[in-house]
Amino acid sequence: MINSLKESLNPLKDQLINHSLYNNLESIDDLKSFMEAHVYAVWDFMSLVKKLQIELTTTTLPWHPTQNNAAARLINEIVWGEETDVNKEGVPMSHFEMYLEAMGQINADTSGIKKMVENLKSGNTVFEAIEKADLPVYISDFLNFTFKIIEEGKTHKIASVFTFGREDLIPDMFISMIKKMNRENDAEIDQIIYYFERHIEVDGDTHGPLAIDMIKNLCGTDPNNWNEAIEASQLALQKRIALWDGINKLLIQKENSNHA
């Protein structure tokens, strides 16, 4: 079944890996626009991870052994790496905070994502915070899909979105982006290059394969679980394509206005 799932996603993965967005990331201004939108996906990823940690490990007291030690180990390892990695200078921080640092290096606007996080701290639900943020529809749709999957609470669907919409996808996606990016400005964008390379190293070599094993364990031999996993994974990739389409359209509009 895992092979059928992967095969069903190949056309969507190909669209993402070969997306024209990468060709339009030519300047620092382009990179700013990309990061100002993509940062929301960096942020909501951690909620997928933490929901899986809640479901697959023991986070209540008194402690008791978990039922799936392999999945628990994977998620704990990913939480450790994503929530408390080290930045380029060796300072412990989350990948989200690392991304904000990289945005700061090129003077990208971080006020939108920071305001939304503050709204959540003030007691707004995540859906209220998304609505109040007044985001472009391609970002709000992406976020709403993530948190609806989390709210539904089906662990195999959450794991599928995490695995095939994020972990399994990230290495190829970021490699494509770095290859197309103008590398003459390395010193100016070294923090975001470091961020991308960390994902390629960790997700490609370790997390991605282990996450696929997790899907096998969670879906088991239940055909309904596998069908739901396929549907959720396809939707996750479709939302990512829509996010990329939206950012790409923005870049093209800015390019056209500069030449008007």
PDB file of C-alpha atoms in Angstrom:
ATOM      1  CA  MET A   1       0.000   0.000   0.000  1.00  0.00           C
ATOM      2  CA  ILE A   2       2.844   2.416   0.718  1.00  0.00           C
ATOM      3  CA  ASN A   3       3.997   2.115  -2.884  1.00  0.00           C
ATOM      4  CA  SER A   4       0.483   2.858  -4.163  1.00  0.00           C
ATOM      5  CA  LEU A   5       0.350   5.914  -1.921  1.00  0.00           C
ATOM      6  CA  LYS A   6       3.704   7.163  -3.200  1.00  0.00           C
ATOM      7  CA  GLU A   7       2.758   6.557  -6.824  1.00  0.00           C
ATOM      8  CA  SER A   8      -0.486   8.505  -6.394  1.00  0.00           C
ATOM      9  CA  LEU A   9       1.541  11.503  -5.191  1.00  0.00           C
ATOM     10  CA  ASN A  10       4.193  11.484  -7.920  1.00  0.00           C
ATOM     11  CA  PRO A  11       2.351  13.844 -10.333  1.00  0.00           C
ATOM     12  CA  LEU A  12       1.809  16.382  -7.547  1.00  0.00           C
ATOM     13  CA  LYS A  13       5.398  16.070  -6.309  1.00  0.00           C
ATOM     14  CA  ASP A  14       6.642  16.609  -9.853  1.00  0.00           C
ATOM     15  CA  GLN A  15       4.592  19.811 -10.083  1.00  0.00           C
ATOM     16  CA  LEU A  16       6.230  21.087  -6.907  1.00  0.00           C
ATOM     17  CA  ILE A  17       9.786  20.038  -7.692  1.00  0.00           C
ATOM     18  CA  ASN A  18       9.577  21.605 -11.148  1.00  0.00           C
ATOM     19  CA  HIS A  19       7.472  24.629 -10.158  1.00  0.00           C
ATOM     20  CA  SER A  20       8.220  27.847 -12.046  1.00  0.00           C
ATOM     21  CA  LEU A  21       8.456  29.663  -8.706  1.00  0.00           C
ATOM     22  CA  TYR A  22      12.088  28.563  -8.400  1.00  0.00           C
ATOM     23  CA  ASN A  23      13.016  30.238 -11.692  1.00  0.00           C
ATOM     24  CA  ASN A  24      11.490  33.500 -10.492  1.00  0.00           C
ATOM     25  CA  LEU A  25      13.519  33.653  -7.277  1.00  0.00           C
ATOM     26  CA  GLU A  26      16.241  35.788  -8.796  1.00  0.00           C
ATOM     27  CA  SER A  27      16.849  38.639  -6.348  1.00  0.00           C
ATOM     28  CA  ILE A  28      16.913  39.440  -2.648  1.00  0.00           C
ATOM     29  CA  ASP A  29      13.559  41.201  -3.053  1.00  0.00           C
ATOM     30  CA  ASP A  30      12.130  38.007  -4.559  1.00  0.00           C
ATOM     31  CA  LEU A  31      13.508  36.009  -1.645  1.00  0.00           C
ATOM     32  CA  LYS A  32      11.936  38.469   0.812  1.00  0.00           C
ATOM     33  CA  SER A  33       8.517  37.989  -0.770  1.00  0.00           C
ATOM     34  CA  PHE A  34       8.922  34.228  -0.724  1.00  0.00           C
ATOM     35  CA  MET A  35       9.993  34.079   2.918  1.00  0.00           C
ATOM     36  CA  GLU A  36       7.271  36.458   4.082  1.00  0.00           C
ATOM     37  CA  ALA A  37       4.717  33.929   2.804  1.00  0.00           C
ATOM     38  CA  HIS A  38       6.581  30.670   3.443  1.00  0.00           C
ATOM     39  CA  VAL A  39       7.249  31.517   7.101  1.00  0.00           C
ATOM     40  CA  TYR A  40       3.633  30.566   7.899  1.00  0.00           C
ATOM     41  CA  ALA A  41       4.318  27.039   6.633  1.00  0.00           C
ATOM     42  CA  VAL A  42       7.487  26.898   8.732  1.00  0.00           C
ATOM     43  CA  TRP A  43       5.409  27.894  11.759  1.00  0.00           C
ATOM     44  CA  ASP A  44       2.413  25.562  11.336  1.00  0.00           C
ATOM     45  CA  PHE A  45       4.699  22.581  10.696  1.00  0.00           C
ATOM     46  CA  MET A  46       5.545  22.526  14.402  1.00  0.00           C
ATOM     47  CA  SER A  47       1.894  22.067  15.337  1.00  0.00           C
ATOM     48  CA  LEU A  48       1.774  18.926  13.189  1.00  0.00           C
ATOM     49  CA  VAL A  49       4.906  17.663  14.931  1.00  0.00           C
ATOM     50  CA  LYS A  50       3.647  18.466  18.432  1.00  0.00           C
ATOM     51  CA  LYS A  51       0.234  16.875  17.772  1.00  0.00           C
ATOM     52  CA  LEU A  52       2.011  13.678  16.709  1.00  0.00           C
ATOM     53  CA  GLN A  53       4.152  13.865  19.837  1.00  0.00           C
ATOM     54  CA  ILE A  54       0.993  14.118  21.962  1.00  0.00           C
ATOM     55  CA  GLU A  55      -0.602  11.158  20.160  1.00  0.00           C
ATOM     56  CA  LEU A  56       2.426   8.867  19.867  1.00  0.00           C
ATOM     57  CA  THR A  57       4.313   9.473  23.114  1.00  0.00           C
ATOM     58  CA  THR A  58       3.301   9.806  26.738  1.00  0.00           C
ATOM     59  CA  THR A  59       2.817  13.481  27.611  1.00  0.00           C
ATOM     60  CA  THR A  60       0.584  12.920  30.649  1.00  0.00           C
ATOM     61  CA  LEU A  61       1.309  11.906  34.243  1.00  0.00           C
ATOM     62  CA  PRO A  62       1.883   9.358  35.572  1.00  0.00           C
ATOM     63  CA  TRP A  63       4.061   8.203  32.675  1.00  0.00           C
ATOM     64  CA  HIS A  64       3.470   4.849  30.986  1.00  0.00           C
ATOM     65  CA  PRO A  65       5.229   3.122  28.074  1.00  0.00           C
ATOM     66  CA  THR A  66       3.995   4.060  24.615  1.00  0.00           C
ATOM     67  CA  GLN A  67       2.449   1.475  22.275  1.00  0.00           C
ATOM     68  CA  ASN A  68       4.626   2.356  19.272  1.00  0.00           C
ATOM     69  CA  ASN A  69       8.220   2.853  20.347  1.00  0.00           C
ATOM     70  CA  ALA A  70       9.559   3.351  16.813  1.00  0.00           C
ATOM     71  CA  ALA A  71       7.068   6.132  16.022  1.00  0.00           C
ATOM     72  CA  ALA A  72       7.634   7.711  19.443  1.00  0.00           C
ATOM     73  CA  ARG A  73      11.390   7.750  18.900  1.00  0.00           C
ATOM     74  CA  LEU A  74      10.966   9.359  15.479  1.00  0.00           C
ATOM     75  CA  ILE A  75       8.703  12.107  16.743  1.00  0.00           C
ATOM     76  CA  ASN A  76      10.822  12.838  19.799  1.00  0.00           C
ATOM     77  CA  GLU A  77      13.886  13.055  17.574  1.00  0.00           C
ATOM     78  CA  ILE A  78      12.125  15.413  15.170  1.00  0.00           C
ATOM     79  CA  VAL A  79      10.859  17.594  18.024  1.00  0.00           C
ATOM     80  CA  TRP A  80      14.401  17.767  19.391  1.00  0.00           C
ATOM     81  CA  GLY A  81      15.751  18.734  15.976  1.00  0.00           C
ATOM     82  CA  GLU A  82      13.013  21.167  15.005  1.00  0.00           C
ATOM     83  CA  GLU A  83      12.374  22.812  18.366  1.00  0.00           C
ATOM     84  CA  THR A  84      15.937  22.924  19.707  1.00  0.00           C
ATOM     85  CA  ASP A  85      18.378  22.768  16.787  1.00  0.00           C
ATOM     86  CA  VAL A  86      21.412  25.084  16.604  1.00  0.00           C
ATOM     87  CA  ASN A  87      21.732  28.045  14.264  1.00  0.00           C
ATOM     88  CA  LYS A  88      24.773  28.924  12.148  1.00  0.00           C
ATOM     89  CA  GLU A  89      26.551  30.281  15.232  1.00  0.00           C
ATOM     90  CA  GLY A  90      25.752  27.214  17.342  1.00  0.00           C
ATOM     91  CA  VAL A  91      23.014  28.896  19.406  1.00  0.00           C
ATOM     92  CA  PRO A  92      20.114  26.554  20.329  1.00  0.00           C
ATOM     93  CA  MET A  93      16.796  27.606  18.804  1.00  0.00           C
ATOM     94  CA  SER A  94      13.831  26.280  16.868  1.00  0.00           C
ATOM     95  CA  HIS A  95      13.840  26.144  13.095  1.00  0.00           C
ATOM     96  CA  PHE A  96      11.036  28.702  13.138  1.00  0.00           C
ATOM     97  CA  GLU A  97      13.209  31.146  15.089  1.00  0.00           C
ATOM     98  CA  MET A  98      16.120  30.312  12.788  1.00  0.00           C
ATOM     99  CA  TYR A  99      13.909  31.207   9.832  1.00  0.00           C
ATOM    100  CA  LEU A 100      12.949  34.524  11.449  1.00  0.00           C
ATOM    101  CA  GLU A 101      16.659  35.267  11.919  1.00  0.00           C
ATOM    102  CA  ALA A 102      17.267  34.536   8.246  1.00  0.00           C
ATOM    103  CA  MET A 103      14.400  36.881   7.349  1.00  0.00           C
ATOM    104  CA  GLY A 104      15.963  39.559   9.514  1.00  0.00           C
ATOM    105  CA  GLN A 105      19.273  39.184   7.688  1.00  0.00           C
ATOM    106  CA  ILE A 106      17.658  40.336   4.420  1.00  0.00           C
ATOM    107  CA  ASN A 107      15.222  42.781   6.091  1.00  0.00           C
ATOM    108  CA  ALA A 108      12.146  40.728   5.231  1.00  0.00           C
ATOM    109  CA  ASP A 109       8.970  41.728   7.085  1.00  0.00           C
ATOM    110  CA  THR A 110       8.302  39.459  10.091  1.00  0.00           C
ATOM    111  CA  SER A 111       5.561  41.604  11.638  1.00  0.00           C
ATOM    112  CA  GLY A 112       2.662  39.589  10.183  1.00  0.00           C
ATOM    113  CA  ILE A 113       3.655  36.193  11.535  1.00  0.00           C
ATOM    114  CA  LYS A 114       4.750  37.664  14.871  1.00  0.00           C
ATOM    115  CA  LYS A 115       1.412  39.456  15.291  1.00  0.00           C
ATOM    116  CA  MET A 116      -0.496  36.247  14.571  1.00  0.00           C
ATOM    117  CA  VAL A 117       1.515  34.331  17.161  1.00  0.00           C
ATOM    118  CA  GLU A 118       0.838  37.121  19.688  1.00  0.00           C
ATOM    119  CA  ASN A 119      -2.896  36.918  18.926  1.00  0.00           C
ATOM    120  CA  LEU A 120      -2.770  33.229  19.816  1.00  0.00           C
ATOM    121  CA  LYS A 121      -1.070  34.042  23.111  1.00  0.00           C
ATOM    122  CA  SER A 122      -3.917  36.494  23.808  1.00  0.00           C
ATOM    123  CA  GLY A 123      -6.485  33.701  23.750  1.00  0.00           C
ATOM    124  CA  ASN A 124      -7.683  33.653  20.141  1.00  0.00           C
ATOM    125  CA  THR A 125      -8.306  30.254  18.599  1.00  0.00           C
ATOM    126  CA  VAL A 126      -5.967  29.398  15.752  1.00  0.00           C
ATOM    127  CA  PHE A 127      -8.779  29.862  13.238  1.00  0.00           C
ATOM    128  CA  GLU A 128      -9.627  33.278  14.705  1.00  0.00           C
ATOM    129  CA  ALA A 129      -5.961  34.282  14.569  1.00  0.00           C
ATOM    130  CA  ILE A 130      -5.715  33.220  10.927  1.00  0.00           C
ATOM    131  CA  GLU A 131      -8.831  35.206  10.047  1.00  0.00           C
ATOM    132  CA  LYS A 132      -7.646  38.305  11.926  1.00  0.00           C
ATOM    133  CA  ALA A 133      -4.276  38.148  10.159  1.00  0.00           C
ATOM    134  CA  ASP A 134      -6.004  39.089   6.867  1.00  0.00           C
ATOM    135  CA  LEU A 135      -3.676  36.880   4.860  1.00  0.00           C
ATOM    136  CA  PRO A 136      -3.762  36.150   1.134  1.00  0.00           C
ATOM    137  CA  VAL A 137      -6.115  33.237   0.481  1.00  0.00           C
ATOM    138  CA  TYR A 138      -3.277  30.930  -0.600  1.00  0.00           C
ATOM    139  CA  ILE A 139      -1.700  31.312   2.866  1.00  0.00           C
ATOM    140  CA  SER A 140      -4.919  31.203   4.931  1.00  0.00           C
ATOM    141  CA  ASP A 141      -6.149  28.123   3.018  1.00  0.00           C
ATOM    142  CA  PHE A 142      -2.829  26.390   3.660  1.00  0.00           C
ATOM    143  CA  LEU A 143      -3.003  27.122   7.391  1.00  0.00           C
ATOM    144  CA  ASN A 144      -6.692  26.261   7.742  1.00  0.00           C
ATOM    145  CA  PHE A 145      -6.111  22.892   6.080  1.00  0.00           C
ATOM    146  CA  THR A 146      -3.267  22.090   8.491  1.00  0.00           C
ATOM    147  CA  PHE A 147      -5.250  22.901  11.599  1.00  0.00           C
ATOM    148  CA  LYS A 148      -8.437  21.207  10.394  1.00  0.00           C
ATOM    149  CA  ILE A 149      -6.435  18.006   9.929  1.00  0.00           C
ATOM    150  CA  ILE A 150      -5.026  18.448  13.443  1.00  0.00           C
ATOM    151  CA  GLU A 151      -8.473  19.207  14.880  1.00  0.00           C
ATOM    152  CA  GLU A 152      -9.963  16.103  13.217  1.00  0.00           C
ATOM    153  CA  GLY A 153      -7.537  14.086  15.312  1.00  0.00           C
ATOM    154  CA  LYS A 154      -6.953  11.073  13.069  1.00  0.00           C
ATOM    155  CA  THR A 155      -3.323  10.231  13.736  1.00  0.00           C
ATOM    156  CA  HIS A 156      -2.727   8.388  10.454  1.00  0.00           C
ATOM    157  CA  LYS A 157      -4.011  11.422   8.494  1.00  0.00           C
ATOM    158  CA  ILE A 158      -1.921  13.874  10.529  1.00  0.00           C
ATOM    159  CA  ALA A 159       1.123  11.658  10.027  1.00  0.00           C
ATOM    160  CA  SER A 160       0.437  11.447   6.275  1.00  0.00           C
ATOM    161  CA  VAL A 161       0.226  15.231   5.911  1.00  0.00           C
ATOM    162  CA  PHE A 162       3.388  15.539   7.996  1.00  0.00           C
ATOM    163  CA  THR A 163       5.253  12.864   6.024  1.00  0.00           C
ATOM    164  CA  PHE A 164       4.185  13.383   2.433  1.00  0.00           C
ATOM    165  CA  GLY A 165       3.215  17.048   2.589  1.00  0.00           C
ATOM    166  CA  ARG A 166       6.307  18.085   4.546  1.00  0.00           C
ATOM    167  CA  GLU A 167       9.121  15.669   5.485  1.00  0.00           C
ATOM    168  CA  ASP A 168       9.212  13.543   2.332  1.00  0.00           C
ATOM    169  CA  LEU A 169       8.789  16.633   0.159  1.00  0.00           C
ATOM    170  CA  ILE A 170      11.192  19.104   1.762  1.00  0.00           C
ATOM    171  CA  PRO A 171      14.572  17.733   0.568  1.00  0.00           C
ATOM    172  CA  ASP A 172      13.682  17.725  -3.156  1.00  0.00           C
ATOM    173  CA  MET A 173      11.854  21.036  -2.877  1.00  0.00           C
ATOM    174  CA  PHE A 174      14.685  22.879  -1.170  1.00  0.00           C
ATOM    175  CA  ILE A 175      17.352  21.348  -3.383  1.00  0.00           C
ATOM    176  CA  SER A 176      15.441  22.653  -6.419  1.00  0.00           C
ATOM    177  CA  MET A 177      15.254  26.094  -4.850  1.00  0.00           C
ATOM    178  CA  ILE A 178      18.942  26.324  -3.968  1.00  0.00           C
ATOM    179  CA  LYS A 179      20.012  25.167  -7.429  1.00  0.00           C
ATOM    180  CA  LYS A 180      17.979  27.928  -9.055  1.00  0.00           C
ATOM    181  CA  MET A 181      18.899  30.677  -6.582  1.00  0.00           C
ATOM    182  CA  ASN A 182      21.573  33.228  -7.445  1.00  0.00           C
ATOM    183  CA  ARG A 183      24.483  31.991  -5.321  1.00  0.00           C
ATOM    184  CA  GLU A 184      26.652  35.075  -5.928  1.00  0.00           C
ATOM    185  CA  ASN A 185      25.059  36.621  -2.847  1.00  0.00           C
ATOM    186  CA  ASP A 186      25.967  33.830  -0.421  1.00  0.00           C
ATOM    187  CA  ALA A 187      27.224  36.191   2.287  1.00  0.00           C
ATOM    188  CA  GLU A 188      23.969  38.115   2.199  1.00  0.00           C
ATOM    189  CA  ILE A 189      21.758  35.027   2.445  1.00  0.00           C
ATOM    190  CA  ASP A 190      23.986  32.579   4.316  1.00  0.00           C
ATOM    191  CA  GLN A 191      21.445  32.085   7.117  1.00  0.00           C
ATOM    192  CA  ILE A 192      18.621  30.941   4.831  1.00  0.00           C
ATOM    193  CA  ILE A 193      21.034  28.723   2.876  1.00  0.00           C
ATOM    194  CA  TYR A 194      22.069  27.167   6.201  1.00  0.00           C
ATOM    195  CA  TYR A 195      18.383  26.650   7.073  1.00  0.00           C
ATOM    196  CA  PHE A 196      17.686  24.918   3.740  1.00  0.00           C
ATOM    197  CA  GLU A 197      20.807  22.767   3.982  1.00  0.00           C
ATOM    198  CA  ARG A 198      19.874  21.662   7.508  1.00  0.00           C
ATOM    199  CA  HIS A 199      16.529  20.424   6.205  1.00  0.00           C
ATOM    200  CA  ILE A 200      18.156  18.639   3.290  1.00  0.00           C
ATOM    201  CA  GLU A 201      20.664  16.947   5.603  1.00  0.00           C
ATOM    202  CA  VAL A 202      18.284  15.919   8.388  1.00  0.00           C
ATOM    203  CA  ASP A 203      15.033  15.281   6.521  1.00  0.00           C
ATOM    204  CA  GLY A 204      16.569  13.565   3.518  1.00  0.00           C
ATOM    205  CA  ASP A 205      18.933  11.267   5.373  1.00  0.00           C
ATOM    206  CA  THR A 206      17.042  10.451   8.559  1.00  0.00           C
ATOM    207  CA  HIS A 207      13.557  11.790   9.188  1.00  0.00           C
ATOM    208  CA  GLY A 208      11.998  11.143   5.797  1.00  0.00           C
ATOM    209  CA  PRO A 209      12.597   7.361   5.673  1.00  0.00           C
ATOM    210  CA  LEU A 210      11.609   6.922   9.331  1.00  0.00           C
ATOM    211  CA  ALA A 211       8.412   8.903   8.770  1.00  0.00           C
ATOM    212  CA  ILE A 212       7.404   6.532   5.976  1.00  0.00           C
ATOM    213  CA  ASP A 213       7.849   3.617   8.380  1.00  0.00           C
ATOM    214  CA  MET A 214       5.558   5.461  10.789  1.00  0.00           C
ATOM    215  CA  ILE A 215       2.824   5.641   8.124  1.00  0.00           C
ATOM    216  CA  LYS A 216       3.065   1.888   7.581  1.00  0.00           C
ATOM    217  CA  ASN A 217       2.655   1.276  11.313  1.00  0.00           C
ATOM    218  CA  LEU A 218      -0.272   3.661  11.742  1.00  0.00           C
ATOM    219  CA  CYS A 219      -2.246   2.539   8.687  1.00  0.00           C
ATOM    220  CA  GLY A 220      -1.502  -1.131   9.216  1.00  0.00           C
ATOM    221  CA  THR A 221      -3.753  -3.394   7.161  1.00  0.00           C
ATOM    222  CA  ASP A 222      -6.857  -1.178   7.299  1.00  0.00           C
ATOM    223  CA  PRO A 223      -7.840  -0.178   3.720  1.00  0.00           C
ATOM    224  CA  ASN A 224      -9.851   2.786   5.011  1.00  0.00           C
ATOM    225  CA  ASN A 225      -6.812   4.165   6.825  1.00  0.00           C
ATOM    226  CA  TRP A 226      -4.745   3.873   3.648  1.00  0.00           C
ATOM    227  CA  ASN A 227      -7.448   5.577   1.564  1.00  0.00           C
ATOM    228  CA  GLU A 228      -7.674   8.419   4.081  1.00  0.00           C
ATOM    229  CA  ALA A 229      -3.881   8.687   4.132  1.00  0.00           C
ATOM    230  CA  ILE A 230      -3.798   8.982   0.335  1.00  0.00           C
ATOM    231  CA  GLU A 231      -6.552  11.614   0.284  1.00  0.00           C
ATOM    232  CA  ALA A 232      -4.950  13.696   3.069  1.00  0.00           C
ATOM    233  CA  SER A 233      -1.512  13.509   1.423  1.00  0.00           C
ATOM    234  CA  GLN A 234      -2.895  14.584  -1.949  1.00  0.00           C
ATOM    235  CA  LEU A 235      -4.728  17.516  -0.365  1.00  0.00           C
ATOM    236  CA  ALA A 236      -1.576  18.559   1.487  1.00  0.00           C
ATOM    237  CA  LEU A 237       0.384  18.662  -1.769  1.00  0.00           C
ATOM    238  CA  GLN A 238      -2.426  20.506  -3.545  1.00  0.00           C
ATOM    239  CA  LYS A 239      -2.409  23.156  -0.809  1.00  0.00           C
ATOM    240  CA  ARG A 240       1.369  23.474  -1.170  1.00  0.00           C
ATOM    241  CA  ILE A 241       1.011  23.886  -4.945  1.00  0.00           C
ATOM    242  CA  ALA A 242      -1.602  26.602  -4.358  1.00  0.00           C
ATOM    243  CA  LEU A 243       0.786  28.327  -1.920  1.00  0.00           C
ATOM    244  CA  TRP A 244       3.602  28.179  -4.483  1.00  0.00           C
ATOM    245  CA  ASP A 245       1.222  29.407  -7.222  1.00  0.00           C
ATOM    246  CA  GLY A 246       0.202  32.371  -5.076  1.00  0.00           C
ATOM    247  CA  ILE A 247       3.767  33.368  -4.238  1.00  0.00           C
ATOM    248  CA  ASN A 248       4.823  32.930  -7.858  1.00  0.00           C
ATOM    249  CA  LYS A 249       1.978  35.150  -9.078  1.00  0.00           C
ATOM    250  CA  LEU A 250       3.043  37.809  -6.569  1.00  0.00           C
ATOM    251  CA  LEU A 251       6.639  37.701  -7.836  1.00  0.00           C
ATOM    252  CA  ILE A 252       5.488  38.021 -11.448  1.00  0.00           C
ATOM    253  CA  GLN A 253       3.229  40.968 -10.589  1.00  0.00           C
ATOM    254  CA  LYS A 254       6.089  42.735  -8.808  1.00  0.00           C
ATOM    255  CA  GLU A 255       8.428  42.082 -11.730  1.00  0.00           C
ATOM    256  CA  ASN A 256       5.893  43.462 -14.213  1.00  0.00           C
ATOM    257  CA  SER A 257       5.272  46.583 -12.096  1.00  0.00           C
ATOM    258  CA  ASN A 258       9.022  47.232 -11.917  1.00  0.00           C
ATOM    259  CA  HIS A 259       9.161  47.263 -15.714  1.00  0.00           C
ATOM    260  CA  ALA A 260       5.986  49.292 -16.195  1.00  0.00           C
TER     261      ALA A 260
END
